[in-house]
Coordinates of C-alpha atoms in Angstrom, one line a residue:
M13 CA -45.4 -16.1 60.7
M14 CA -43.2 -16.1 63.8
A15 CA -40.6 -13.4 64.3
A16 CA -37.4 -14.3 62.5
G17 CA -34.3 -15.3 64.4
G18 CA -31.0 -13.4 64.1
G19 CA -29.7 -15.4 61.2
N20 CA -33.0 -15.7 59.5
L21 CA -33.6 -12.0 59.8
I22 CA -30.3 -11.2 58.2
T23 CA -31.1 -13.5 55.3
L24 CA -34.6 -12.0 55.0
V25 CA -33.3 -8.4 54.9
A26 CA -30.7 -9.4 52.4
A27 CA -33.2 -11.1 50.2
L28 CA -35.6 -8.1 50.3
I29 CA -32.8 -5.7 49.3
G30 CA -31.8 -8.1 46.5
V31 CA -35.4 -8.1 45.2
G32 CA -35.5 -4.3 45.5
V33 CA -32.3 -4.0 43.3
V34 CA -33.9 -6.3 40.7
A35 CA -37.0 -4.1 40.8
Q36 CA -34.9 -1.0 40.1
I37 CA -33.2 -2.7 37.2
L38 CA -36.6 -3.7 35.7
S39 CA -37.7 -0.1 36.2
D40 CA -34.8 1.2 34.1
R41 CA -35.3 -1.6 31.5
F42 CA -39.0 -1.1 30.9
R43 CA -39.2 2.6 31.7
I44 CA -41.9 2.0 34.4
P45 CA -41.6 3.7 37.8
S46 CA -39.9 1.3 40.3
V47 CA -42.6 1.6 42.9
V48 CA -44.8 -0.6 40.7
F49 CA -42.4 -3.5 40.8
L50 CA -41.7 -2.9 44.5
L51 CA -45.3 -3.1 45.5
A52 CA -45.9 -6.2 43.3
S53 CA -42.9 -7.9 44.9
G54 CA -44.2 -7.1 48.4
V55 CA -47.6 -8.7 47.6
I56 CA -45.9 -11.8 46.1
L57 CA -43.6 -12.2 49.1
G58 CA -46.4 -11.5 51.6
P59 CA -48.7 -14.0 53.4
E60 CA -51.3 -13.9 50.7
V61 CA -48.9 -15.6 48.1
L62 CA -45.6 -17.0 49.1
G63 CA -45.6 -16.2 52.8
V64 CA -41.9 -15.2 53.0
V65 CA -42.7 -12.0 54.8
G66 CA -45.4 -11.4 57.4
P67 CA -46.5 -9.0 60.2
D68 CA -44.3 -10.8 62.7
S69 CA -41.2 -11.2 60.6
F70 CA -39.4 -8.3 62.3
G71 CA -40.8 -8.7 65.8
N72 CA -41.1 -5.4 67.7
A73 CA -38.4 -3.7 65.6
L74 CA -40.6 -2.9 62.6
S75 CA -41.8 0.5 63.7
A76 CA -38.2 1.6 64.4
I77 CA -37.0 0.3 61.1
V78 CA -39.8 2.0 59.2
G79 CA -39.3 5.2 61.1
L80 CA -35.6 5.5 60.4
S81 CA -36.1 4.4 56.8
V82 CA -38.7 7.1 56.2
A83 CA -36.4 9.7 57.8
I84 CA -33.7 8.8 55.2
I85 CA -36.2 8.9 52.3
V86 CA -37.7 12.3 53.3
F87 CA -34.2 13.8 54.0
E88 CA -33.1 12.7 50.5
G89 CA -36.1 14.3 48.8
S90 CA -35.7 17.5 50.8
F91 CA -32.0 17.7 50.1
H92 CA -32.8 17.9 46.4
L93 CA -35.4 20.6 46.7
R94 CA -33.7 23.7 45.5
I95 CA -35.3 27.0 46.5
G96 CA -34.2 28.5 43.2
R97 CA -36.3 26.1 41.2
L98 CA -39.4 27.2 43.1
R99 CA -39.4 30.3 41.0
E100 CA -40.5 28.3 38.1
A101 CA -44.0 27.7 39.6
P102 CA -44.2 29.7 42.8
A103 CA -48.0 30.4 42.9
A104 CA -49.0 26.9 41.9
T105 CA -46.6 25.3 44.3
F106 CA -47.8 27.3 47.3
K107 CA -51.4 26.6 46.4
L108 CA -50.9 22.9 46.0
V109 CA -49.5 22.6 49.5
T110 CA -52.1 24.8 51.1
L111 CA -55.4 25.1 49.3
G112 CA -54.8 21.9 47.4
A113 CA -54.0 20.0 50.6
A114 CA -57.1 21.4 52.3
I115 CA -59.3 20.3 49.4
A116 CA -57.8 16.8 49.5
L117 CA -58.3 16.5 53.2
V118 CA -61.9 17.7 53.3
G119 CA -62.9 16.0 50.1
T120 CA -61.4 12.6 51.1
T121 CA -62.9 12.8 54.6
V122 CA -66.4 13.4 53.3
V123 CA -66.1 10.6 50.7
V124 CA -64.8 8.1 53.2
H125 CA -67.5 9.0 55.8
Y126 CA -70.4 8.5 53.4
A127 CA -69.0 5.7 51.1
L128 CA -67.7 3.5 53.9
E129 CA -70.2 4.7 56.6
T130 CA -67.5 5.3 59.1
G131 CA -67.2 7.9 61.9
W132 CA -66.0 11.4 61.0
M133 CA -62.7 11.2 63.0
V134 CA -61.6 7.9 61.4
A135 CA -62.6 9.3 58.0
A136 CA -60.5 12.5 58.8
L137 CA -57.6 10.3 59.7
I138 CA -57.7 8.4 56.4
G139 CA -58.2 11.8 54.6
A140 CA -55.1 13.2 56.3
L141 CA -53.0 10.3 55.3
L142 CA -54.2 10.4 51.7
V143 CA -53.2 14.0 51.3
A144 CA -49.6 12.8 50.9
T145 CA -48.2 11.9 47.5
G146 CA -44.5 11.9 48.4
P147 CA -41.1 11.9 46.8
T148 CA -40.9 8.1 47.0
V149 CA -43.5 7.8 44.3
I150 CA -43.1 11.1 42.4
A151 CA -39.3 10.9 41.9
P152 CA -39.4 7.5 40.1
I153 CA -42.2 8.8 37.8
L154 CA -40.2 11.9 36.9
E155 CA -37.2 9.7 36.2
V156 CA -39.0 8.0 33.3
V157 CA -41.2 11.0 32.3
P158 CA -39.1 14.1 31.5
V159 CA -41.8 16.7 31.9
R160 CA -41.1 20.4 31.9
N161 CA -39.2 21.7 35.0
R162 CA -42.2 23.7 36.2
V163 CA -44.3 20.6 36.3
G164 CA -41.6 18.5 38.0
T165 CA -40.9 21.2 40.6
A166 CA -44.5 21.6 41.5
L167 CA -45.0 17.8 41.9
E168 CA -41.7 17.3 43.8
T169 CA -42.4 20.2 46.2
E170 CA -46.0 19.1 46.8
G171 CA -44.8 15.6 47.6
I172 CA -42.1 16.7 50.1
V173 CA -44.2 19.3 51.9
N174 CA -47.4 17.3 52.0
D175 CA -45.5 14.3 53.4
V176 CA -44.6 16.3 56.4
T177 CA -47.9 18.0 57.0
A178 CA -49.9 14.9 56.3
A179 CA -47.9 12.8 58.7
I180 CA -48.2 15.4 61.5
L181 CA -51.9 16.0 60.9
A182 CA -52.6 12.3 60.9
V183 CA -50.8 11.9 64.3
V184 CA -52.8 14.8 65.7
I185 CA -56.1 13.2 64.6
F186 CA -55.0 9.7 65.7
E187 CA -54.2 11.0 69.2
A188 CA -57.5 12.9 69.2
I189 CA -59.3 9.6 68.6
I190 CA -57.3 7.7 71.3
Q191 CA -57.7 10.5 73.8
D192 CA -61.2 11.5 72.7
V193 CA -60.2 15.1 72.0
R194 CA -62.6 17.1 69.8
A195 CA -62.0 20.8 70.5
P196 CA -60.5 22.5 67.4
G197 CA -58.2 24.6 69.6
E198 CA -56.7 21.5 71.2
L199 CA -56.1 19.9 67.8
F200 CA -54.4 23.0 66.6
V201 CA -52.1 23.1 69.6
L202 CA -51.1 19.4 69.0
F203 CA -50.4 20.2 65.3
T204 CA -48.3 23.3 66.0
Q205 CA -46.3 21.6 68.8
R206 CA -45.2 18.8 66.5
L207 CA -44.5 21.0 63.5
G208 CA -42.7 23.6 65.6
S209 CA -40.6 21.0 67.4
G210 CA -39.6 19.4 64.2
I211 CA -38.6 22.7 62.6
I212 CA -36.5 23.8 65.6
V213 CA -34.7 20.4 65.8
G214 CA -34.1 20.4 62.1
L215 CA -32.6 23.9 62.2
A216 CA -30.3 23.0 65.1
V217 CA -29.1 19.8 63.4
A218 CA -28.6 21.5 60.0
A219 CA -26.5 24.3 61.7
V220 CA -24.3 21.8 63.5
V221 CA -23.7 19.6 60.4
F222 CA -23.1 22.7 58.2
Y223 CA -20.5 24.1 60.7
A224 CA -18.8 20.7 60.9
L225 CA -18.6 20.4 57.1
R226 CA -17.3 23.9 56.6
Y227 CA -15.0 24.5 59.6
V228 CA -14.0 21.2 61.2
D229 CA -11.0 19.2 59.9
L230 CA -12.6 16.0 58.6
S231 CA -9.2 14.3 57.9
P232 CA -8.1 15.3 54.4
G233 CA -7.6 11.7 53.3
N234 CA -11.1 10.6 54.2
A235 CA -12.9 13.9 54.2
P236 CA -15.5 12.9 51.5
Q237 CA -16.4 9.7 53.3
N238 CA -16.6 11.5 56.7
A239 CA -18.8 14.2 55.1
R240 CA -21.2 11.5 53.8
L241 CA -21.4 9.8 57.1
L242 CA -21.8 13.1 58.9
V243 CA -24.8 14.1 56.8
L244 CA -26.5 10.7 57.1
G245 CA -25.9 10.7 60.8
G246 CA -27.3 14.2 61.1
A247 CA -30.5 13.1 59.3
L248 CA -31.0 10.2 61.7
V249 CA -30.2 12.3 64.8
A250 CA -32.7 14.9 63.7
H251 CA -35.4 12.3 63.4
G252 CA -34.6 10.6 66.7
A253 CA -34.2 13.9 68.7
A254 CA -37.5 15.3 67.4
E255 CA -39.3 12.0 68.1
V256 CA -38.3 12.2 71.7
I257 CA -39.9 15.6 72.0
A258 CA -43.1 14.8 70.1
T259 CA -44.4 11.8 68.1
E260 CA -44.0 12.3 64.3
A261 CA -42.1 15.6 64.7
G262 CA -39.1 13.7 63.2
I263 CA -40.6 13.9 59.7
A264 CA -40.6 17.7 60.0
A265 CA -37.1 17.7 61.5
V266 CA -35.5 15.8 58.7
A267 CA -37.4 17.7 56.0
T268 CA -36.2 21.0 57.5
A269 CA -32.6 19.8 57.8
G270 CA -32.6 18.5 54.3
I271 CA -33.9 21.6 52.7
L272 CA -31.4 23.8 54.6
L273 CA -28.4 21.7 53.9
G274 CA -29.4 21.2 50.3
N275 CA -29.6 24.9 49.7
T276 CA -26.3 25.9 51.3
D277 CA -22.8 25.6 49.8
V278 CA -21.6 22.5 51.6
P279 CA -18.3 20.8 50.8
Y280 CA -18.3 17.5 48.9
E281 CA -21.9 18.0 47.9
E282 CA -21.6 15.8 44.8
E283 CA -20.2 12.9 46.9
I284 CA -22.9 13.4 49.5
T285 CA -25.6 13.4 46.9
D286 CA -24.4 10.2 45.3
F287 CA -24.0 8.4 48.6
K288 CA -27.4 9.4 49.9
G289 CA -29.0 8.4 46.6
D290 CA -27.6 4.9 46.8
V291 CA -28.6 4.5 50.5
T292 CA -32.1 5.8 49.8
L293 CA -32.5 3.4 46.9
I294 CA -31.8 0.4 49.2
V295 CA -34.0 1.8 52.0
L296 CA -36.9 2.6 49.7
S297 CA -36.8 -0.8 48.2
F298 CA -36.8 -2.5 51.6
V299 CA -39.6 -0.4 53.1
F300 CA -41.9 -0.6 50.1
I301 CA -41.7 -4.3 49.8
T302 CA -42.0 -4.9 53.6
L303 CA -45.1 -2.7 54.0
A304 CA -46.8 -4.2 50.9
A305 CA -46.1 -7.6 52.4
L306 CA -48.0 -6.7 55.6
L307 CA -51.3 -6.2 53.8
Q308 CA -53.9 -8.9 54.0
F309 CA -56.5 -9.1 51.2
E310 CA -59.3 -9.5 53.7
Y311 CA -58.9 -5.8 54.6
L312 CA -59.5 -4.8 51.0
L313 CA -62.4 -7.2 50.4
A314 CA -64.1 -6.0 53.6
L315 CA -64.4 -2.5 52.0
G316 CA -66.6 -3.8 49.2
V317 CA -67.9 -1.4 46.6
G318 CA -67.5 1.5 48.9
G319 CA -63.7 1.1 48.8
L320 CA -63.6 1.3 45.1
I321 CA -65.9 4.4 45.2
V322 CA -63.4 6.1 47.6
A323 CA -60.4 5.2 45.4
A324 CA -62.2 6.4 42.2
L325 CA -63.3 9.7 43.7
V326 CA -59.9 10.4 45.3
A327 CA -58.1 9.8 42.0
L328 CA -60.6 11.0 39.4
V329 CA -62.5 13.8 41.1
I330 CA -60.7 15.2 44.2
R331 CA -57.2 15.2 42.7
P332 CA -58.1 16.9 39.4
L333 CA -60.3 19.4 41.3
L334 CA -57.4 20.5 43.6
V335 CA -54.9 20.6 40.8
F336 CA -57.0 22.7 38.5
I337 CA -57.9 25.1 41.3
S338 CA -54.3 25.4 42.5
T339 CA -52.9 26.0 39.0
Q340 CA -55.5 28.4 37.9
G341 CA -53.9 31.4 36.2
D342 CA -50.4 30.0 36.2
R343 CA -48.2 29.0 33.2
F344 CA -49.3 25.4 33.0
T345 CA -50.9 24.1 29.8
R346 CA -54.2 22.2 29.9
G347 CA -52.3 18.9 29.2
E348 CA -49.8 19.6 32.1
R349 CA -52.7 20.2 34.5
L350 CA -54.4 17.0 33.4
F351 CA -51.1 15.1 33.8
M352 CA -50.7 16.5 37.3
S353 CA -54.3 15.5 38.0
F354 CA -53.9 11.9 37.0
V355 CA -50.4 11.3 38.3
G356 CA -50.7 11.7 42.1
P357 CA -50.0 8.2 43.5
R358 CA -49.7 7.8 47.3
G359 CA -46.6 6.3 48.8
I360 CA -44.5 5.5 51.8
I361 CA -45.9 7.9 54.4
P362 CA -49.5 6.8 54.2
A363 CA -48.5 3.2 54.1
S364 CA -46.1 3.3 57.0
V365 CA -48.1 5.5 59.3
A366 CA -51.4 3.6 58.6
T367 CA -49.6 0.4 59.4
L368 CA -48.3 1.7 62.8
F369 CA -51.7 3.2 63.7
A370 CA -53.5 0.0 62.9
V371 CA -51.3 -1.8 65.4
E372 CA -52.2 0.8 68.1
F373 CA -55.9 0.7 67.2
R374 CA -55.9 -3.1 67.8
A375 CA -54.1 -2.7 71.1
Q376 CA -56.8 -0.2 72.1
G377 CA -59.6 -2.6 71.2
M378 CA -60.6 -0.9 68.0
P379 CA -60.1 -3.7 65.3
E380 CA -62.7 -2.3 63.0
A381 CA -61.0 1.1 62.8
A382 CA -57.7 -0.7 62.2
S383 CA -59.0 -2.7 59.3
M384 CA -60.8 0.3 57.8
L385 CA -57.7 2.4 58.0
V386 CA -55.3 -0.1 56.5
G387 CA -57.7 -1.4 53.9
T388 CA -58.7 2.0 52.6
V389 CA -55.2 3.5 52.6
F390 CA -53.6 0.5 50.9
L391 CA -56.4 0.2 48.3
V392 CA -55.8 3.8 47.2
I393 CA -52.0 3.2 47.2
F394 CA -52.3 0.0 45.1
L395 CA -54.7 1.5 42.6
T396 CA -53.0 4.8 42.2
V397 CA -49.5 3.3 41.9
A398 CA -50.6 0.6 39.5
L399 CA -52.6 2.9 37.2
E400 CA -51.1 6.3 37.7
A401 CA -47.4 5.4 38.3
G402 CA -47.6 2.3 36.0
F403 CA -49.0 4.2 33.1
A404 CA -47.4 7.6 33.8
R405 CA -45.4 7.7 30.6
Q406 CA -48.3 6.6 28.5
I407 CA -50.5 9.3 30.2
A408 CA -47.8 11.9 29.5
E409 CA -47.4 10.9 25.9
F410 CA -51.2 10.9 25.3
L411 CA -51.4 14.4 26.9
D412 CA -48.3 15.6 25.0
V413 CA -46.5 16.9 28.1
I414 CA -43.1 15.4 27.3
P415 CA -41.4 18.4 25.7
M416 CA -38.3 18.5 23.5
R417 CA -35.6 19.4 25.9
V418 CA -33.2 22.1 24.7
I419 CA -29.9 22.8 26.5
I420 CA -28.4 26.2 25.8
I421 CA -24.9 26.9 26.9
G422 CA -24.4 30.6 27.7
A423 CA -27.0 32.8 29.4
G424 CA -25.9 36.0 27.7
N425 CA -28.2 38.2 25.6
V426 CA -28.2 35.6 22.7
G427 CA -28.9 32.6 25.0
R428 CA -31.6 34.3 27.0
T429 CA -33.4 35.6 23.9
L430 CA -33.3 32.2 22.3
A431 CA -34.6 30.6 25.5
R432 CA -37.5 33.1 25.9
R433 CA -38.6 32.4 22.3
L434 CA -38.4 28.7 22.7
E435 CA -40.2 28.7 26.0
G436 CA -42.9 30.9 24.5
R437 CA -43.6 28.0 22.1
G438 CA -43.8 25.5 25.0
E439 CA -40.3 24.0 24.8
N440 CA -38.5 22.8 27.9
V441 CA -35.3 24.9 28.0
V442 CA -32.4 24.7 30.4
L443 CA -29.6 27.3 30.3
I444 CA -26.1 26.6 31.5
E445 CA -24.0 29.6 32.7
R446 CA -20.9 29.8 34.9
D447 CA -21.1 33.6 35.7
V448 CA -23.1 34.1 39.0
N449 CA -24.4 37.5 38.1
T450 CA -25.6 36.3 34.6
V451 CA -27.3 33.3 36.3
E452 CA -29.1 35.6 38.6
K453 CA -30.2 37.9 35.8
A454 CA -31.6 35.0 33.8
R455 CA -33.4 33.5 36.8
N456 CA -35.0 36.9 37.4
E457 CA -36.4 36.7 33.9
G458 CA -38.1 33.4 34.9
L459 CA -35.7 31.2 32.9
T460 CA -34.4 27.8 34.1
V461 CA -30.6 28.2 34.6
H462 CA -28.1 25.6 35.7
H463 CA -25.0 27.1 37.3
G464 CA -21.8 25.5 36.0
D465 CA -19.2 25.3 33.3
G466 CA -20.8 24.0 30.0
T467 CA -17.4 22.4 29.0
D468 CA -17.7 20.0 31.9
T469 CA -19.4 16.7 31.0
E470 CA -20.9 16.3 34.5
V471 CA -22.4 19.7 34.3
L472 CA -24.0 18.9 31.0
R473 CA -25.3 15.6 32.3
S474 CA -26.8 17.2 35.5
A475 CA -28.5 19.8 33.3
G476 CA -30.3 17.0 31.4
A477 CA -28.1 16.7 28.3
E478 CA -28.8 12.9 28.2
N479 CA -32.5 13.7 27.4
A480 CA -31.8 16.7 25.2
K481 CA -32.8 16.6 21.5
I482 CA -31.1 19.9 20.8
V483 CA -27.9 21.4 22.3
A484 CA -27.1 25.0 21.4
T485 CA -24.0 26.8 22.5
T486 CA -24.2 30.6 22.3
T487 CA -21.2 32.0 24.1
G488 CA -19.0 34.7 22.7
D489 CA -16.0 32.3 22.8
D490 CA -15.6 30.1 19.7
D491 CA -13.2 27.7 21.6
V492 CA -15.8 27.1 24.3
N493 CA -18.5 26.6 21.7
L494 CA -16.4 24.1 19.7
L495 CA -15.5 22.1 22.9
V496 CA -19.1 22.0 24.0
A497 CA -20.2 20.8 20.6
Q498 CA -17.5 18.1 20.7
L499 CA -18.6 16.9 24.1
A500 CA -22.3 17.0 23.3
D501 CA -21.7 14.9 20.1
S502 CA -19.4 12.3 21.7
K503 CA -21.1 11.9 25.1
F504 CA -24.8 12.5 24.5
S505 CA -25.5 12.4 20.8
P506 CA -28.5 14.8 20.6
E507 CA -30.4 15.0 17.4
T508 CA -29.2 18.5 16.6
I509 CA -26.2 20.5 17.8
L510 CA -26.2 24.3 17.0
A511 CA -23.2 26.6 17.6
R512 CA -22.7 30.3 17.5
V513 CA -19.6 31.2 15.5
N514 CA -18.2 34.6 16.3
N515 CA -15.3 34.5 13.8
P516 CA -16.4 33.6 10.2
D517 CA -13.0 31.9 9.6
N518 CA -14.0 29.2 12.2
V519 CA -17.2 28.1 10.5
D520 CA -15.4 25.2 8.7
A521 CA -14.1 23.8 12.0
F522 CA -17.6 23.5 13.3
E523 CA -19.1 22.1 10.1
D524 CA -16.4 19.4 9.9
L525 CA -17.9 18.1 13.2
G526 CA -21.3 18.0 11.7
V527 CA -22.4 20.9 13.8
R528 CA -24.8 23.5 12.4
A529 CA -22.8 26.6 12.6
I530 CA -24.5 30.0 12.8
S531 CA -22.0 32.8 12.0
S532 CA -22.8 36.0 13.9
T533 CA -21.4 38.1 11.1
E534 CA -23.3 36.4 8.4
A535 CA -26.5 36.3 10.4
T536 CA -26.3 40.1 11.0
A537 CA -25.6 40.8 7.3
M538 CA -28.5 38.6 6.3
A539 CA -30.8 40.5 8.7
F540 CA -29.8 43.8 7.2
D541 CA -30.4 42.4 3.7
D542 CA -33.8 41.2 4.7
Y543 CA -34.8 44.5 6.1
I544 CA -33.7 46.2 2.9
E545 CA -35.2 43.8 0.4
R546 CA -38.1 42.1 2.4
P547 CA -39.2 44.6 5.1
A548 CA -42.8 43.3 5.3
L549 CA -41.7 39.7 5.9
V550 CA -39.1 40.8 8.5
N551 CA -41.7 42.8 10.4
W552 CA -44.1 39.9 10.4
M553 CA -41.3 37.4 11.4
G554 CA -40.6 39.7 14.4
E555 CA -44.0 38.8 15.8
I556 CA -43.3 35.0 15.7
G557 CA -44.1 33.6 19.1
H558 CA -46.9 36.2 19.6
E559 CA -49.2 36.5 16.6
G560 CA -47.2 34.8 13.9
E561 CA -45.7 31.3 13.8
V562 CA -43.7 29.0 11.5
Q563 CA -43.6 25.3 12.4
E564 CA -42.6 22.0 10.7
I565 CA -44.2 18.6 11.1
D566 CA -44.2 15.2 9.5
V567 CA -47.3 14.2 7.5
T568 CA -49.1 11.2 9.0
S569 CA -52.8 12.1 8.7
E570 CA -54.9 10.3 6.1
E571 CA -56.6 13.6 5.6
L572 CA -53.4 14.8 3.8
V573 CA -51.8 11.7 2.4
G574 CA -52.4 11.4 -1.4
K575 CA -54.1 14.8 -1.5
T576 CA -53.0 17.8 -3.5
V577 CA -52.2 21.1 -1.8
A578 CA -55.3 22.5 -3.5
D579 CA -57.4 19.8 -1.9
V580 CA -55.9 20.3 1.6
G581 CA -56.0 24.1 1.6
P582 CA -59.8 24.4 2.4
K583 CA -59.4 21.9 5.3
L584 CA -56.6 23.9 7.0
P585 CA -57.4 26.4 9.8
S586 CA -58.0 29.9 8.6
R587 CA -55.0 32.2 8.5
C588 CA -52.6 29.3 7.8
L589 CA -51.0 27.9 4.7
I590 CA -48.4 25.3 3.6
A591 CA -45.2 27.2 2.8
L592 CA -42.6 24.4 2.1
V593 CA -42.5 20.7 1.7
S594 CA -39.3 18.6 2.3
R595 CA -39.0 15.1 0.7
N596 CA -35.9 13.0 0.3
G597 CA -33.6 15.8 1.3
E598 CA -35.1 18.2 -1.2
T599 CA -37.2 21.2 -0.1
R600 CA -39.6 23.1 -2.4
V601 CA -42.4 25.6 -2.5
P602 CA -45.3 23.4 -3.5
D603 CA -47.8 24.4 -6.2
S604 CA -51.5 23.7 -6.0
D605 CA -51.1 20.3 -7.8
F606 CA -48.4 19.0 -5.6
V607 CA -49.4 15.7 -4.0
L608 CA -48.5 15.1 -0.4
E609 CA -47.1 11.8 0.7
R610 CA -46.8 10.1 4.2
G611 CA -43.5 11.2 5.7
D612 CA -43.3 14.5 3.9
R613 CA -42.1 17.3 6.2
I614 CA -44.3 20.3 5.7
T615 CA -43.8 23.9 7.0
F616 CA -46.9 25.8 8.1
I617 CA -46.9 29.6 8.3
G618 CA -49.6 31.8 9.7
N619 CA -51.4 32.8 12.9
A620 CA -49.9 31.1 16.0
E621 CA -53.1 29.4 17.1
S622 CA -54.0 28.4 13.6
V623 CA -50.5 26.8 13.1
A624 CA -50.9 24.9 16.3
D625 CA -54.2 23.5 15.1
A626 CA -52.7 22.6 11.7
L627 CA -49.9 20.6 13.3
T628 CA -52.5 18.5 15.1
F629 CA -54.4 18.1 11.8
A630 CA -51.3 17.0 9.9
H631 CA -49.9 14.7 12.6
P632 CA -52.6 13.6 15.0
D633 CA -50.3 11.2 16.7
E634 CA -48.6 14.1 18.4
S635 CA -51.8 15.8 19.6

């Protein structure tokens, strides 16, 4: 296809953006990550199908367009990376971007070398590019799969950091191939020059933008708009300035600037975030479709069985290996570690850099290396995006890593205690607190805290109230608790709303809203009564979350349906029994002849591990 003329080029770009918008709408409609639709659109529009987009569609401007687009995408992801969130999984995050990245690099290099019978340097180049997962593919997955914050934080951080290191490392290896450099010392110098240059430029640009936002008059009438443009311009300047100093240092520069500005108190942060998100969405759609359209199927077919072996080993062996080693000894469950293992698709950085390198390889008279590079990288991208991103929600549901989200307003003693107990049982809990000192105290205890006013709808939404099944308000102010309950009910409609009521006279006001009111006075009196009349039970209940446990579940297993409690008892795990059964709104303590029916809600009581096994036995669909 010939390079498009001015008018045709504008039409083509507009059409690609339009297709990208449709892909985003389909993503929201079908709850499938948008990258799946974007890649499919690129293939359909490319020379292998419709021929609308081809390698020459953008003339010599493609590398510049892709470079600036990647800069915006990386800056957006970095801007959202909050240092405070890294406390949720600090050890695993650090290991994923160091030890995990090293395992990915070495493992992929060895597999490519032997499976495709290519030279070590070209294999290392492919291995370096395939280290990167990236926010462009991880963020759309996390939008449709609401995993626990510690899982999302680890995956997001890995994607952002590895995008930077993979791009720089790939450039170093590429230049080593072109210049025939082999000495490890020289390679290390090339790497540190680019990383160091990028960090320095990113620091400088972030400082200038921060100063301008905080201390320069941006025209009060248009200050939000000027702030948005200033930040976007800063990202592009950081990339361009670093690229002048060293090739691919721009990625490190925009990542550095994004992290710094995202973690400082800049004015108009909400407006900046919304604006950047919209721009990034358009840019991401355009670049993904364009790069997918550049691929020719002959590159994939030339790889043969060896290409499939590489893709399979990268996704099914190397990725799980690095995840399990990196998360060893951390708080991740086995299901979460498996989810992270099988959801690591590759994205924009490998695709864009591989495309640009292939052009240079051909210019240097190395067409075989170019075809090998593009074919292998895109094959892994296509397969991991189609299978891992496309089925991410199904994978998460199968592994049971989508937790019930609980929003707790108030991080005081009551809120923090409740959060610790729920997290101890594996729930995904987010606290909302407006007092800075209380926020810091809760974070020091390892809890996830969103700083803000719980009576603000936008604060509730940003904390995840739209995905919450339970909202609990635990502050010492009944007026605040009542307002939060009203907002939660009218704006988000969670399954359950719980409220702490400090004045017993206010209980009726909460119950009139359909809120489950828990009176502090009555709860304390009942606790005293329990200690007086039922001390053994109270002492055992105090261990719930450690040795003892009480849990409810709906009966769906054929092993229970139609059976009496006496029949089921021997099949239950040891140190566990059925305490209550609820049916048609009535709850009873069942006798041995009570026959269980599908849909009964039964309460198990016993040892924590035994209760967990009993839940799976009674309702295998949630295992």
